[in-house]
Amino acid sequence: MGNKPQYLKTAELLAERISYGDYLLTEIPSSRKLAEEFGVSHIVARKAVEKLLADGLCRRMENGRIAVCARREAAGPAPEPTVAMLFPAFASNYFQRCRVQLERATERRRGLFRPVNFVHWNEPVIRETLNNFDGVFLFGSAEELDPAARELFRSRKHGLATVDFDLTGLGIPRLAMFDASCVRPLLEHLKSLGFNRIDCINTQPCDVETTRRIGAWLNGMRELDYTGILHNEPVRAYEDPAQSAYELMRARLTGEFTAQAVFCTNENIAYGVARALLDAGKLPGRDIGLVAVGDGGNARFFAPSITCVEMPDMARELDQLLDWMFDPGKPAWTDEPALLPRQVPLFIGESTVWKRK
């Protein structure tokens, strides 16, 4: 090892970076810049790049720059398939939990997984990700999808799927971790306990999925025979819905609040509502029922624990999507447009432990 030529050592370092997907969204730097970065001569850096080209890890583009070979461009044995999780740039337990499932599914296929953030729909990183990864799982933003981005997604049908974000009208499959149908088990559970006045509280931005959850609550009024009021005060994109829910609930409790139970469109909202109830001397589960879509994964650890639908195991559905993404011979998705969970996990927490008399 000690006698290995310097250019081979440099080539191995670059190959390791490529194995982690470090150059999937950017070109490999010039030999001069690589020489400065690694502290080697320009000749050594150039020979290292030539080794990568000879090994089929990279290709020379028309402008002379060097880029990593995608699987469809590889001259020799195809490199491992690449999968991106393309999602808005803000902290979220939901994104983290989705990442775990996506990364494990990719590893089962011996693929390379990379999370990629974007801030707005026309950010160049979105197009670069679509062009450089074999498969892309796209998550929606609180901002409305603009026409240019919509057309971009329409033009890239193979290898693109969405998660809890509906672009099925463009021929793009949707992985539904939390379809609006998951609201129904929560409402049925409340009705089974004797709750007949069930309010809905929403403070997160009203994107398509949130609007559908509210719609499921409205449908429940007719089909399950309960009454209720919608308290809909969405925050701006990237603001905190929990804080807003806390303030909303505190304000409602100073007046006449007659709901027997509350349905929250996501878990963070339920935290704010629960804290407001506790601060007012009301215990969720004893004085009022509380349920939520548990997209954050921590509702069972709250005190009191909050009844919620939890994230399902979508391993089979992910395998189905990855099989399609990694097969260039199947350019269009021809199966069901939405992949729904086989079972919706319902966690019964302390927030609905007591029956209405």
Short mmCIF file of N, CA and C in Angstrom, two decimals, residues 165-315:
data_model
loop_
_atom_site.label_atom_id
_atom_site.label_comp_id
_atom_site.label_asym_id
_atom_site.label_seq_id
_atom_site.Cartn_x
_atom_site.Cartn_y
_atom_site.Cartn_z
N PHE A 165 -48.03 13.40 -2.04
CA PHE A 165 -48.09 14.59 -2.90
C PHE A 165 -48.62 14.11 -4.25
N ASP A 166 -49.77 14.60 -4.65
CA ASP A 166 -50.49 14.01 -5.77
C ASP A 166 -50.18 14.69 -7.10
N LEU A 167 -49.43 13.98 -7.95
CA LEU A 167 -49.23 14.39 -9.34
C LEU A 167 -49.65 13.27 -10.28
N THR A 168 -50.60 12.45 -9.82
CA THR A 168 -51.04 11.32 -10.64
C THR A 168 -51.67 11.78 -11.94
N GLY A 169 -52.20 13.00 -11.96
CA GLY A 169 -52.76 13.54 -13.20
C GLY A 169 -51.72 13.74 -14.28
N LEU A 170 -50.44 13.75 -13.89
CA LEU A 170 -49.35 13.87 -14.85
C LEU A 170 -48.76 12.52 -15.21
N GLY A 171 -49.39 11.45 -14.71
CA GLY A 171 -48.87 10.11 -14.96
C GLY A 171 -47.77 9.69 -14.01
N ILE A 172 -47.62 10.41 -12.89
CA ILE A 172 -46.56 10.13 -11.92
C ILE A 172 -47.16 9.38 -10.73
N PRO A 173 -46.62 8.21 -10.39
CA PRO A 173 -47.20 7.43 -9.29
C PRO A 173 -47.00 8.11 -7.94
N ARG A 174 -47.93 7.86 -7.03
CA ARG A 174 -47.89 8.46 -5.69
C ARG A 174 -47.81 7.37 -4.63
N LEU A 175 -46.83 7.48 -3.76
CA LEU A 175 -46.74 6.62 -2.59
C LEU A 175 -47.47 7.32 -1.45
N ALA A 176 -48.57 6.74 -1.00
CA ALA A 176 -49.42 7.40 -0.01
C ALA A 176 -49.14 6.86 1.38
N MET A 177 -48.19 7.46 2.06
CA MET A 177 -47.93 7.09 3.45
C MET A 177 -49.14 7.43 4.31
N PHE A 178 -49.68 8.64 4.09
CA PHE A 178 -50.83 9.10 4.86
C PHE A 178 -51.90 9.62 3.91
N ASP A 179 -52.58 8.69 3.27
CA ASP A 179 -53.70 9.06 2.41
C ASP A 179 -54.83 9.60 3.29
N ALA A 180 -55.68 10.44 2.69
CA ALA A 180 -56.79 11.01 3.46
C ALA A 180 -57.70 9.94 4.05
N SER A 181 -57.70 8.75 3.45
CA SER A 181 -58.53 7.67 3.98
C SER A 181 -58.10 7.23 5.38
N CYS A 182 -56.87 7.60 5.80
CA CYS A 182 -56.41 7.21 7.14
C CYS A 182 -57.15 7.96 8.23
N VAL A 183 -57.86 9.03 7.86
CA VAL A 183 -58.62 9.80 8.85
C VAL A 183 -59.81 9.00 9.37
N ARG A 184 -60.38 8.17 8.51
CA ARG A 184 -61.62 7.46 8.86
C ARG A 184 -61.48 6.60 10.12
N PRO A 185 -60.42 5.79 10.30
CA PRO A 185 -60.31 4.99 11.52
C PRO A 185 -60.31 5.83 12.79
N LEU A 186 -59.74 7.03 12.73
CA LEU A 186 -59.74 7.91 13.90
C LEU A 186 -61.16 8.34 14.26
N LEU A 187 -61.92 8.72 13.24
CA LEU A 187 -63.29 9.17 13.47
C LEU A 187 -64.17 8.02 13.95
N GLU A 188 -63.99 6.85 13.36
CA GLU A 188 -64.77 5.69 13.79
C GLU A 188 -64.45 5.32 15.23
N HIS A 189 -63.19 5.47 15.61
CA HIS A 189 -62.80 5.19 17.00
C HIS A 189 -63.49 6.16 17.95
N LEU A 190 -63.52 7.45 17.60
CA LEU A 190 -64.19 8.43 18.46
C LEU A 190 -65.69 8.13 18.57
N LYS A 191 -66.30 7.78 17.46
CA LYS A 191 -67.74 7.46 17.49
C LYS A 191 -68.01 6.23 18.34
N SER A 192 -67.12 5.25 18.29
CA SER A 192 -67.31 4.03 19.09
C SER A 192 -67.26 4.32 20.59
N LEU A 193 -66.61 5.43 20.94
CA LEU A 193 -66.52 5.82 22.36
C LEU A 193 -67.67 6.73 22.77
N GLY A 194 -68.55 7.06 21.83
CA GLY A 194 -69.73 7.87 22.15
C GLY A 194 -69.57 9.35 21.90
N PHE A 195 -68.53 9.77 21.20
CA PHE A 195 -68.34 11.19 20.91
C PHE A 195 -69.21 11.58 19.71
N ASN A 196 -70.06 12.57 19.91
CA ASN A 196 -70.98 13.01 18.86
C ASN A 196 -70.72 14.45 18.40
N ARG A 197 -69.82 15.16 19.07
CA ARG A 197 -69.42 16.51 18.64
C ARG A 197 -67.90 16.49 18.48
N ILE A 198 -67.45 16.39 17.24
CA ILE A 198 -66.02 16.26 16.93
C ILE A 198 -65.59 17.44 16.08
N ASP A 199 -64.82 18.34 16.65
CA ASP A 199 -64.31 19.49 15.91
C ASP A 199 -63.01 19.11 15.19
N CYS A 200 -62.68 19.88 14.15
CA CYS A 200 -61.43 19.70 13.42
C CYS A 200 -60.59 20.96 13.58
N ILE A 201 -59.33 20.78 13.94
CA ILE A 201 -58.41 21.91 14.07
C ILE A 201 -57.26 21.74 13.08
N ASN A 202 -57.06 22.77 12.27
CA ASN A 202 -55.92 22.77 11.34
C ASN A 202 -55.22 24.12 11.40
N THR A 203 -53.90 24.08 11.57
CA THR A 203 -53.10 25.30 11.51
C THR A 203 -51.93 25.17 10.55
N GLN A 204 -51.80 24.04 9.87
CA GLN A 204 -50.72 23.93 8.89
C GLN A 204 -51.21 24.46 7.54
N PRO A 205 -50.30 24.86 6.65
CA PRO A 205 -50.72 25.38 5.35
C PRO A 205 -51.66 24.41 4.63
N CYS A 206 -52.65 24.95 3.96
CA CYS A 206 -53.67 24.12 3.31
C CYS A 206 -53.21 23.64 1.94
N ASP A 207 -52.26 22.70 1.92
CA ASP A 207 -51.89 22.07 0.67
C ASP A 207 -52.95 21.03 0.32
N VAL A 208 -52.74 20.31 -0.77
CA VAL A 208 -53.75 19.36 -1.24
C VAL A 208 -54.03 18.28 -0.20
N GLU A 209 -52.97 17.72 0.40
CA GLU A 209 -53.16 16.62 1.34
C GLU A 209 -53.91 17.08 2.59
N THR A 210 -53.58 18.26 3.10
CA THR A 210 -54.28 18.79 4.27
C THR A 210 -55.74 19.04 3.96
N THR A 211 -56.00 19.60 2.79
CA THR A 211 -57.38 19.86 2.38
C THR A 211 -58.17 18.56 2.29
N ARG A 212 -57.53 17.49 1.83
CA ARG A 212 -58.21 16.20 1.74
C ARG A 212 -58.51 15.63 3.12
N ARG A 213 -57.62 15.84 4.07
CA ARG A 213 -57.88 15.36 5.44
C ARG A 213 -59.07 16.10 6.04
N ILE A 214 -59.13 17.39 5.80
CA ILE A 214 -60.29 18.16 6.26
C ILE A 214 -61.55 17.64 5.57
N GLY A 215 -61.44 17.34 4.28
CA GLY A 215 -62.58 16.78 3.55
C GLY A 215 -63.04 15.46 4.12
N ALA A 216 -62.09 14.62 4.56
CA ALA A 216 -62.46 13.34 5.17
C ALA A 216 -63.22 13.55 6.47
N TRP A 217 -62.84 14.57 7.23
CA TRP A 217 -63.58 14.90 8.46
C TRP A 217 -64.99 15.38 8.12
N LEU A 218 -65.12 16.20 7.08
CA LEU A 218 -66.44 16.68 6.66
C LEU A 218 -67.32 15.52 6.19
N ASN A 219 -66.74 14.60 5.43
CA ASN A 219 -67.50 13.43 4.98
C ASN A 219 -67.97 12.60 6.16
N GLY A 220 -67.14 12.52 7.18
CA GLY A 220 -67.51 11.76 8.37
C GLY A 220 -68.75 12.29 9.05
N MET A 221 -68.97 13.59 8.96
CA MET A 221 -70.18 14.18 9.56
C MET A 221 -71.43 13.52 8.99
N ARG A 222 -71.45 13.35 7.67
CA ARG A 222 -72.62 12.76 7.02
C ARG A 222 -72.69 11.26 7.23
N GLU A 223 -71.55 10.60 7.12
CA GLU A 223 -71.54 9.14 7.11
C GLU A 223 -71.53 8.52 8.50
N LEU A 224 -70.96 9.23 9.48
CA LEU A 224 -70.88 8.68 10.84
C LEU A 224 -71.82 9.40 11.81
N ASP A 225 -72.49 10.43 11.32
CA ASP A 225 -73.52 11.12 12.09
C ASP A 225 -72.97 11.77 13.36
N TYR A 226 -72.08 12.73 13.17
CA TYR A 226 -71.65 13.58 14.28
C TYR A 226 -71.69 15.02 13.81
N THR A 227 -71.61 15.95 14.72
CA THR A 227 -71.55 17.37 14.39
C THR A 227 -70.16 17.89 14.74
N GLY A 228 -69.87 19.09 14.29
CA GLY A 228 -68.56 19.66 14.60
C GLY A 228 -68.33 20.97 13.88
N ILE A 229 -67.30 21.66 14.31
CA ILE A 229 -66.91 22.94 13.73
C ILE A 229 -65.47 22.84 13.24
N LEU A 230 -65.19 23.43 12.09
CA LEU A 230 -63.84 23.48 11.56
C LEU A 230 -63.15 24.75 12.05
N HIS A 231 -62.03 24.59 12.72
CA HIS A 231 -61.20 25.71 13.16
C HIS A 231 -59.96 25.70 12.26
N ASN A 232 -60.00 26.48 11.21
CA ASN A 232 -58.96 26.42 10.18
C ASN A 232 -58.21 27.75 10.11
N GLU A 233 -57.04 27.80 10.72
CA GLU A 233 -56.21 29.01 10.72
C GLU A 233 -54.79 28.63 10.31
N PRO A 234 -54.58 28.36 9.02
CA PRO A 234 -53.26 27.89 8.57
C PRO A 234 -52.17 28.95 8.71
N VAL A 235 -50.99 28.52 9.09
CA VAL A 235 -49.84 29.41 9.15
C VAL A 235 -49.25 29.57 7.76
N ARG A 236 -48.31 30.49 7.62
CA ARG A 236 -47.59 30.63 6.36
C ARG A 236 -46.61 29.47 6.22
N ALA A 237 -46.14 29.27 5.01
CA ALA A 237 -45.19 28.19 4.76
C ALA A 237 -43.99 28.28 5.69
N TYR A 238 -43.63 27.14 6.29
CA TYR A 238 -42.46 26.97 7.14
C TYR A 238 -42.60 27.59 8.53
N GLU A 239 -43.78 28.14 8.87
CA GLU A 239 -44.01 28.60 10.23
C GLU A 239 -44.48 27.43 11.08
N ASP A 240 -44.53 27.61 12.40
CA ASP A 240 -44.79 26.52 13.34
C ASP A 240 -46.28 26.33 13.57
N PRO A 241 -46.87 25.22 13.10
CA PRO A 241 -48.30 24.99 13.32
C PRO A 241 -48.62 24.65 14.77
N ALA A 242 -47.66 24.11 15.53
CA ALA A 242 -47.92 23.76 16.93
C ALA A 242 -48.17 25.00 17.76
N GLN A 243 -47.33 26.02 17.59
CA GLN A 243 -47.51 27.26 18.34
C GLN A 243 -48.84 27.92 17.98
N SER A 244 -49.17 27.92 16.70
CA SER A 244 -50.43 28.51 16.26
C SER A 244 -51.62 27.72 16.82
N ALA A 245 -51.51 26.38 16.86
CA ALA A 245 -52.59 25.56 17.41
C ALA A 245 -52.77 25.82 18.90
N TYR A 246 -51.67 26.01 19.59
CA TYR A 246 -51.73 26.32 21.03
C TYR A 246 -52.49 27.62 21.25
N GLU A 247 -52.13 28.65 20.49
CA GLU A 247 -52.79 29.94 20.64
C GLU A 247 -54.25 29.87 20.24
N LEU A 248 -54.56 29.14 19.18
CA LEU A 248 -55.95 28.99 18.75
C LEU A 248 -56.78 28.31 19.84
N MET A 249 -56.25 27.21 20.38
CA MET A 249 -57.00 26.47 21.38
C MET A 249 -57.17 27.27 22.66
N ARG A 250 -56.14 27.99 23.07
CA ARG A 250 -56.24 28.83 24.27
C ARG A 250 -57.35 29.87 24.09
N ALA A 251 -57.42 30.45 22.89
CA ALA A 251 -58.45 31.45 22.63
C ALA A 251 -59.84 30.82 22.65
N ARG A 252 -59.99 29.63 22.08
CA ARG A 252 -61.30 28.97 22.07
C ARG A 252 -61.75 28.61 23.49
N LEU A 253 -60.82 28.22 24.31
CA LEU A 253 -61.17 27.79 25.67
C LEU A 253 -61.60 28.94 26.56
N THR A 254 -61.27 30.17 26.18
CA THR A 254 -61.73 31.32 26.97
C THR A 254 -63.19 31.62 26.69
N GLY A 255 -63.72 31.08 25.62
CA GLY A 255 -65.13 31.26 25.29
C GLY A 255 -65.91 29.98 25.52
N GLU A 256 -66.91 29.77 24.70
CA GLU A 256 -67.74 28.56 24.83
C GLU A 256 -67.25 27.52 23.83
N PHE A 257 -66.51 26.54 24.32
CA PHE A 257 -65.98 25.47 23.48
C PHE A 257 -66.70 24.19 23.88
N THR A 258 -67.56 23.70 23.00
CA THR A 258 -68.46 22.59 23.37
C THR A 258 -68.09 21.26 22.73
N ALA A 259 -66.97 21.21 22.02
CA ALA A 259 -66.58 19.95 21.37
C ALA A 259 -66.28 18.88 22.41
N GLN A 260 -66.73 17.66 22.14
CA GLN A 260 -66.41 16.52 22.99
C GLN A 260 -65.06 15.91 22.62
N ALA A 261 -64.66 16.09 21.36
CA ALA A 261 -63.39 15.55 20.87
C ALA A 261 -62.88 16.45 19.75
N VAL A 262 -61.57 16.35 19.51
CA VAL A 262 -60.92 17.17 18.48
C VAL A 262 -60.08 16.27 17.58
N PHE A 263 -60.25 16.45 16.28
CA PHE A 263 -59.39 15.80 15.29
C PHE A 263 -58.40 16.82 14.76
N CYS A 264 -57.11 16.52 14.81
CA CYS A 264 -56.05 17.41 14.32
C CYS A 264 -55.47 16.83 13.03
N THR A 265 -55.25 17.69 12.05
CA THR A 265 -54.81 17.20 10.74
C THR A 265 -53.37 16.71 10.73
N ASN A 266 -52.58 17.07 11.74
CA ASN A 266 -51.27 16.43 11.87
C ASN A 266 -50.83 16.43 13.33
N GLU A 267 -49.73 15.76 13.58
CA GLU A 267 -49.28 15.51 14.95
C GLU A 267 -48.83 16.78 15.66
N ASN A 268 -48.11 17.66 14.96
CA ASN A 268 -47.64 18.89 15.60
C ASN A 268 -48.79 19.75 16.10
N ILE A 269 -49.87 19.77 15.33
CA ILE A 269 -51.05 20.52 15.76
C ILE A 269 -51.60 19.94 17.05
N ALA A 270 -51.63 18.62 17.15
CA ALA A 270 -52.13 17.95 18.35
C ALA A 270 -51.30 18.31 19.58
N TYR A 271 -49.98 18.48 19.40
CA TYR A 271 -49.14 18.87 20.53
C TYR A 271 -49.55 20.24 21.06
N GLY A 272 -49.79 21.17 20.14
CA GLY A 272 -50.21 22.50 20.56
C GLY A 272 -51.56 22.49 21.25
N VAL A 273 -52.50 21.72 20.70
CA VAL A 273 -53.84 21.61 21.29
C VAL A 273 -53.76 20.98 22.68
N ALA A 274 -53.00 19.89 22.80
CA ALA A 274 -52.88 19.20 24.08
C ALA A 274 -52.27 20.10 25.15
N ARG A 275 -51.24 20.85 24.76
CA ARG A 275 -50.60 21.74 25.74
C ARG A 275 -51.56 22.83 26.20
N ALA A 276 -52.36 23.36 25.28
CA ALA A 276 -53.34 24.38 25.64
C ALA A 276 -54.39 23.81 26.60
N LEU A 277 -54.83 22.58 26.33
CA LEU A 277 -55.80 21.94 27.22
C LEU A 277 -55.21 21.74 28.61
N LEU A 278 -53.99 21.26 28.68
CA LEU A 278 -53.35 21.01 29.97
C LEU A 278 -53.15 22.31 30.74
N ASP A 279 -52.75 23.36 30.04
CA ASP A 279 -52.55 24.65 30.71
C ASP A 279 -53.85 25.22 31.23
N ALA A 280 -54.96 24.81 30.63
CA ALA A 280 -56.28 25.27 31.08
C ALA A 280 -56.89 24.33 32.11
N GLY A 281 -56.13 23.33 32.55
CA GLY A 281 -56.62 22.39 33.56
C GLY A 281 -57.50 21.30 33.01
N LYS A 282 -57.45 21.08 31.70
CA LYS A 282 -58.26 20.03 31.07
C LYS A 282 -57.32 18.91 30.60
N LEU A 283 -57.67 17.68 30.90
CA LEU A 283 -56.82 16.55 30.56
C LEU A 283 -57.35 15.84 29.32
N PRO A 284 -56.56 15.80 28.23
CA PRO A 284 -56.98 15.02 27.06
C PRO A 284 -57.22 13.56 27.44
N GLY A 285 -58.37 13.05 27.05
CA GLY A 285 -58.73 11.69 27.42
C GLY A 285 -59.72 11.63 28.55
N ARG A 286 -59.68 12.62 29.43
CA ARG A 286 -60.65 12.67 30.53
C ARG A 286 -61.71 13.73 30.26
N ASP A 287 -61.26 14.94 29.89
CA ASP A 287 -62.19 16.05 29.67
C ASP A 287 -62.55 16.23 28.20
N ILE A 288 -61.69 15.77 27.32
CA ILE A 288 -61.94 15.92 25.88
C ILE A 288 -61.12 14.88 25.14
N GLY A 289 -61.70 14.30 24.09
CA GLY A 289 -60.97 13.34 23.27
C GLY A 289 -60.07 14.07 22.28
N LEU A 290 -58.94 13.47 21.95
CA LEU A 290 -57.99 14.10 21.03
C LEU A 290 -57.35 13.04 20.15
N VAL A 291 -57.43 13.23 18.83
CA VAL A 291 -56.81 12.30 17.87
C VAL A 291 -56.10 13.11 16.80
N ALA A 292 -55.18 12.44 16.08
CA ALA A 292 -54.41 13.15 15.05
C ALA A 292 -53.87 12.17 14.03
N VAL A 293 -53.49 12.71 12.88
CA VAL A 293 -52.68 11.96 11.92
C VAL A 293 -51.25 12.02 12.43
N GLY A 294 -50.72 10.87 12.83
CA GLY A 294 -49.43 10.83 13.53
C GLY A 294 -48.23 10.78 12.63
N ASP A 295 -48.07 11.78 11.78
CA ASP A 295 -46.99 11.75 10.80
C ASP A 295 -45.61 11.98 11.40
N GLY A 296 -45.54 12.51 12.62
CA GLY A 296 -44.25 12.78 13.23
C GLY A 296 -43.64 11.62 13.97
N GLY A 297 -44.47 10.66 14.39
CA GLY A 297 -43.96 9.46 15.03
C GLY A 297 -43.73 9.53 16.52
N ASN A 298 -44.08 10.66 17.16
CA ASN A 298 -43.82 10.80 18.59
C ASN A 298 -45.08 10.93 19.43
N ALA A 299 -46.25 10.78 18.83
CA ALA A 299 -47.50 10.97 19.57
C ALA A 299 -47.64 9.99 20.73
N ARG A 300 -47.13 8.78 20.57
CA ARG A 300 -47.25 7.78 21.63
C ARG A 300 -46.35 8.11 22.82
N PHE A 301 -45.38 9.02 22.64
CA PHE A 301 -44.46 9.37 23.72
C PHE A 301 -44.85 10.66 24.43
N PHE A 302 -45.89 11.32 23.95
CA PHE A 302 -46.38 12.53 24.61
C PHE A 302 -47.09 12.12 25.90
N ALA A 303 -47.21 13.05 26.84
CA ALA A 303 -47.92 12.76 28.10
C ALA A 303 -49.07 13.75 28.26
N PRO A 304 -50.33 13.28 28.11
CA PRO A 304 -50.73 11.90 27.83
C PRO A 304 -50.47 11.54 26.36
N SER A 305 -50.31 10.24 26.10
CA SER A 305 -50.09 9.78 24.73
C SER A 305 -51.32 10.08 23.88
N ILE A 306 -51.08 10.38 22.61
CA ILE A 306 -52.16 10.84 21.73
C ILE A 306 -52.55 9.75 20.74
N THR A 307 -53.83 9.45 20.69
CA THR A 307 -54.35 8.48 19.73
C THR A 307 -54.11 8.99 18.31
N CYS A 308 -53.57 8.15 17.46
CA CYS A 308 -53.22 8.60 16.11
C CYS A 308 -53.12 7.42 15.15
N VAL A 309 -53.15 7.73 13.87
CA VAL A 309 -52.74 6.75 12.87
C VAL A 309 -51.25 6.98 12.65
N GLU A 310 -50.49 5.88 12.61
CA GLU A 310 -49.04 5.97 12.51
C GLU A 310 -48.56 5.63 11.11
N MET A 311 -47.30 5.93 10.85
CA MET A 311 -46.74 5.67 9.53
C MET A 311 -46.73 4.17 9.25
N PRO A 312 -47.29 3.74 8.12
CA PRO A 312 -47.31 2.31 7.79
C PRO A 312 -45.97 1.84 7.23
N ASP A 313 -45.79 0.55 7.23
CA ASP A 313 -44.63 -0.06 6.59
C ASP A 313 -44.94 -0.21 5.10
N MET A 314 -44.21 0.51 4.27
CA MET A 314 -44.48 0.51 2.83
C MET A 314 -43.39 -0.22 2.05
N ALA A 315 -42.75 -1.21 2.68
CA ALA A 315 -41.63 -1.91 2.04
C ALA A 315 -42.04 -2.54 0.71
#
